[in-house]
Coordinates of C-alpha atoms in Angstrom, one line a residue:
Chain A
A30 CA 4.5 11.2 -13.2
Q31 CA 4.8 10.4 -9.9
K32 CA 2.0 11.3 -8.2
I33 CA 3.4 11.2 -4.1
T34 CA 6.1 12.3 -3.2
Q35 CA 7.4 11.5 0.1
T36 CA 10.9 14.0 0.7
Q37 CA 11.9 12.5 4.3
P38 CA 13.7 9.0 4.1
G39 CA 14.1 9.2 7.8
M40 CA 13.3 11.1 11.2
F41 CA 14.4 10.4 14.8
V42 CA 11.9 11.5 17.2
Q43 CA 12.3 11.6 21.0
E44 CA 9.6 9.3 22.7
K45 CA 6.7 11.6 24.2
E46 CA 7.1 14.5 21.0
A47 CA 4.8 14.3 18.1
V48 CA 6.5 14.2 14.5
T49 CA 4.9 15.8 11.2
L50 CA 5.4 13.8 7.8
D51 CA 5.4 14.9 4.4
C52 CA 3.3 13.8 1.7
T53 CA 2.8 16.5 -1.5
Y54 CA 0.7 15.1 -4.6
D55 CA -0.1 15.5 -7.7
T56 CA -3.8 15.1 -9.2
S57 CA -5.9 16.8 -11.9
D58 CA -9.0 15.2 -10.7
P59 CA -11.6 17.2 -8.6
S60 CA -12.7 14.0 -6.2
Y61 CA -9.7 12.0 -4.8
G62 CA -8.5 10.2 -1.3
L63 CA -5.5 10.1 0.6
F64 CA -4.3 7.9 2.7
W65 CA -1.6 6.9 5.3
Y66 CA -0.5 3.9 6.4
K67 CA 2.4 2.4 8.9
Q68 CA 4.7 -0.6 8.0
P69 CA 6.9 -2.5 11.1
S70 CA 9.4 -4.5 10.2
S71 CA 6.9 -7.2 10.2
G72 CA 6.3 -5.7 6.6
E73 CA 2.3 -6.0 7.0
M74 CA 0.6 -2.5 6.2
I75 CA -1.1 -1.2 8.5
F76 CA -4.3 1.9 8.1
L77 CA -3.9 4.6 9.7
I78 CA -6.0 7.6 8.3
Y79 CA -7.9 8.8 5.2
Q80 CA -8.8 12.3 4.1
G81 CA -11.3 13.4 1.0
S82 CA -11.1 16.3 -0.8
Y83 CA -14.7 17.1 -0.7
D84 CA -13.8 17.2 3.6
Q85 CA -14.4 20.2 5.3
Q86 CA -12.0 18.9 8.4
N87 CA -8.6 17.5 8.7
A88 CA -9.2 13.9 9.6
T89 CA -7.7 12.2 13.2
E90 CA -7.4 9.3 14.0
G91 CA -6.1 9.4 18.4
R92 CA -2.8 10.8 18.3
Y93 CA -2.9 10.8 14.4
S94 CA -4.1 13.7 12.6
L95 CA -3.9 15.0 8.9
N96 CA -2.9 18.2 8.0
F97 CA -4.4 19.1 5.0
Q98 CA -3.8 21.8 3.0
K99 CA -6.1 21.1 -0.6
A100 CA -4.5 24.9 -1.8
R101 CA -0.7 23.3 -1.5
K102 CA -1.4 19.4 -2.3
S103 CA -0.2 18.6 0.3
A104 CA -1.6 16.1 3.4
N105 CA 1.1 16.2 6.0
L106 CA 0.4 13.4 8.8
V107 CA 1.6 14.7 12.5
I108 CA 1.4 11.6 15.1
S109 CA 1.2 13.3 18.7
A110 CA 3.5 11.7 21.9
S111 CA 5.4 9.7 20.4
Q112 CA 5.8 5.9 21.6
L113 CA 8.5 3.5 20.3
G114 CA 6.0 1.5 19.3
D115 CA 5.4 4.4 16.3
S116 CA 8.6 3.2 14.6
A117 CA 8.0 2.0 11.2
M118 CA 8.3 3.2 7.7
Y119 CA 5.1 5.2 6.4
F120 CA 3.2 5.6 3.3
C121 CA 1.5 8.7 2.2
A122 CA -1.3 7.3 -0.7
M123 CA -3.9 8.1 -2.9
R124 CA -6.4 7.2 -5.0
E125 CA -8.1 9.2 -7.5
A126 CA -11.7 9.4 -8.7
R127 CA -11.3 7.9 -12.4
G128 CA -9.0 5.3 -11.4
Y129 CA -9.0 2.1 -9.1
K130 CA -5.0 2.1 -8.1
L131 CA -3.7 3.3 -4.8
S132 CA -0.7 5.0 -5.5
F133 CA 1.9 5.3 -3.5
G134 CA 4.6 7.5 -2.3
A135 CA 8.6 5.7 -1.0
G136 CA 7.3 6.0 2.5
T137 CA 9.9 7.7 5.5
T138 CA 11.4 6.1 8.0
V139 CA 10.3 7.5 11.6
T140 CA 12.8 5.9 14.8
V141 CA 11.7 6.9 17.9
R142 CA 14.0 7.1 21.1
A143 CA 13.7 6.2 24.4
Chain B
D16 CA -11.3 -13.2 12.4
G17 CA -11.5 -11.7 8.5
G18 CA -8.2 -11.1 6.7
I19 CA -6.4 -11.9 4.4
T20 CA -3.9 -14.5 3.7
Q21 CA -0.6 -15.2 2.1
S22 CA 1.6 -17.9 1.5
P23 CA 3.9 -18.5 2.0
K24 CA 5.8 -16.2 3.7
Y25 CA 9.1 -16.7 2.4
L26 CA 9.9 -18.7 -1.0
F27 CA 13.2 -19.9 -2.6
R28 CA 13.3 -19.7 -5.6
K29 CA 16.3 -20.7 -9.2
E30 CA 16.2 -18.9 -11.2
G31 CA 13.8 -19.5 -14.6
Q32 CA 11.6 -22.1 -12.6
N33 CA 7.6 -19.7 -12.8
V34 CA 6.6 -19.5 -8.7
T35 CA 3.2 -18.8 -7.3
L36 CA 2.0 -16.8 -4.5
S37 CA -0.3 -18.1 -2.4
C38 CA -3.4 -15.1 -1.7
E39 CA -7.0 -15.6 -0.1
Q40 CA -9.4 -13.1 1.5
N41 CA -12.5 -14.0 3.8
L42 CA -13.4 -10.2 3.6
N43 CA -15.8 -10.8 0.8
H44 CA -14.4 -7.8 -0.7
D45 CA -15.1 -7.3 -4.2
A46 CA -11.3 -6.1 -5.2
M47 CA -8.2 -7.4 -5.0
Y48 CA -4.7 -6.0 -5.5
W49 CA -1.0 -7.4 -5.3
Y50 CA 2.1 -5.0 -5.2
R51 CA 6.0 -5.3 -5.4
Q52 CA 8.0 -3.7 -2.9
D53 CA 12.1 -3.4 -2.7
P54 CA 14.2 -2.7 -0.4
G55 CA 13.5 1.2 1.0
Q56 CA 11.0 1.9 -1.7
G57 CA 7.2 2.3 -2.1
L58 CA 4.7 0.0 -3.6
R59 CA 3.7 -0.1 -7.5
L60 CA 0.7 -1.8 -8.8
I61 CA 0.9 -5.8 -10.1
Y62 CA -2.2 -6.6 -11.1
Y63 CA -5.3 -6.0 -9.7
S64 CA -9.4 -7.5 -9.9
Q65 CA -12.6 -5.4 -9.6
I66 CA -14.7 -8.7 -9.4
V67 CA -14.3 -12.7 -10.2
N68 CA -12.9 -13.3 -13.5
D69 CA -11.6 -9.8 -14.4
F70 CA -8.7 -8.9 -14.1
Q71 CA -6.2 -5.6 -15.3
K72 CA -2.2 -5.2 -15.7
G73 CA -0.8 -2.3 -13.2
D74 CA 2.4 -0.2 -13.5
I75 CA 4.6 -3.1 -13.5
A76 CA 3.0 -6.0 -15.1
E77 CA 5.5 -7.6 -17.5
G78 CA 6.7 -11.2 -16.0
Y79 CA 3.7 -11.7 -13.8
S80 CA 0.2 -13.7 -14.4
V81 CA -2.6 -14.0 -12.2
S82 CA -6.2 -15.1 -11.9
R83 CA -9.1 -14.6 -10.5
E84 CA -11.6 -17.9 -10.6
K85 CA -13.0 -17.1 -7.1
K86 CA -13.9 -14.2 -5.2
E87 CA -11.5 -15.1 -2.2
S88 CA -8.8 -15.6 -4.0
F89 CA -5.8 -14.1 -6.1
P90 CA -3.0 -15.9 -6.6
L91 CA 0.1 -14.3 -8.4
T92 CA 2.2 -15.9 -10.7
V93 CA 6.5 -15.1 -11.1
T94 CA 7.2 -16.1 -14.5
S95 CA 11.0 -16.5 -15.3
A96 CA 10.3 -13.4 -17.6
Q97 CA 10.1 -11.1 -14.8
K98 CA 13.9 -10.6 -14.7
N99 CA 14.6 -9.3 -11.4
P100 CA 11.6 -10.7 -9.1
T101 CA 13.4 -10.8 -5.7
A102 CA 11.4 -8.5 -3.2
F103 CA 8.5 -8.7 -1.0
Y104 CA 5.0 -8.4 -2.6
L105 CA 2.1 -7.6 -1.0
C106 CA -1.9 -9.0 -1.4
A107 CA -4.3 -6.8 -0.9
S108 CA -8.3 -5.9 -0.7
S109 CA -10.9 -3.8 -0.6
I110 CA -14.7 -3.3 -0.4
N111 CA -15.1 -1.9 -3.9
A112 CA -12.1 -1.0 -6.8
G113 CA -14.1 2.2 -7.7
M114 CA -15.0 3.7 -4.2
V115 CA -12.3 6.8 -3.3
R116 CA -12.9 6.2 0.5
G117 CA -12.2 2.3 0.6
E118 CA -8.9 1.3 2.1
L119 CA -7.0 -1.2 1.1
F120 CA -6.4 -3.9 3.6
F121 CA -2.8 -5.8 2.9
G122 CA -2.1 -9.4 3.8
E123 CA 1.5 -10.1 5.7
G124 CA 3.6 -10.0 2.2
S125 CA 5.5 -13.0 0.6
R126 CA 9.5 -12.2 0.6
L127 CA 10.5 -13.4 -2.8
T128 CA 15.0 -14.5 -3.2
V129 CA 15.6 -15.7 -5.6
L130 CA 19.1 -18.2 -5.8

């Protein structure tokens, strides 16, 4: 069964505007971690932000913030003040405490327009 | 600088040939992983290793083999039994496979094309 769902295959955003990337997940494990990665066209995966299931506050890292809604099993990534360099594919991922692997969603392609 | 080195970056293979992708890390991480990525899709786990001389199958291990003889090295062999090997392969490592918090650090990937 799919554990991570990203429903937006592609998005366009104007430079300097904010964009929200959706991610929903499925787990029965009370302890888990949620990750967002960025993959530019060059192919490497860049870690952006982490949210633990027991964290009381939403995670923030610079222009990245995670809108964590535990009851809805949602972990949306918000990129504020978009830049041309933000154009990339973005992946949501989850690790459960009882497992060892990081499971990835299908990704969302973001294109920032000048 | 610490990081993960994958080689080769591009590889072409004829059908029926085995090919080995190299992955080396100098981060002193215990855990290492191999993922496969097909165009426009997410990453799927092939194999992972929590410690030297130990490894486990991931979701799509058929047609692949690995070894973990040294902490810093985790080579992946794509065998002739892999029916559709053309893909982008990413190697990753983390401090410890059992930590929920431990993010994965990735190499730059190897793109394999079967002719």
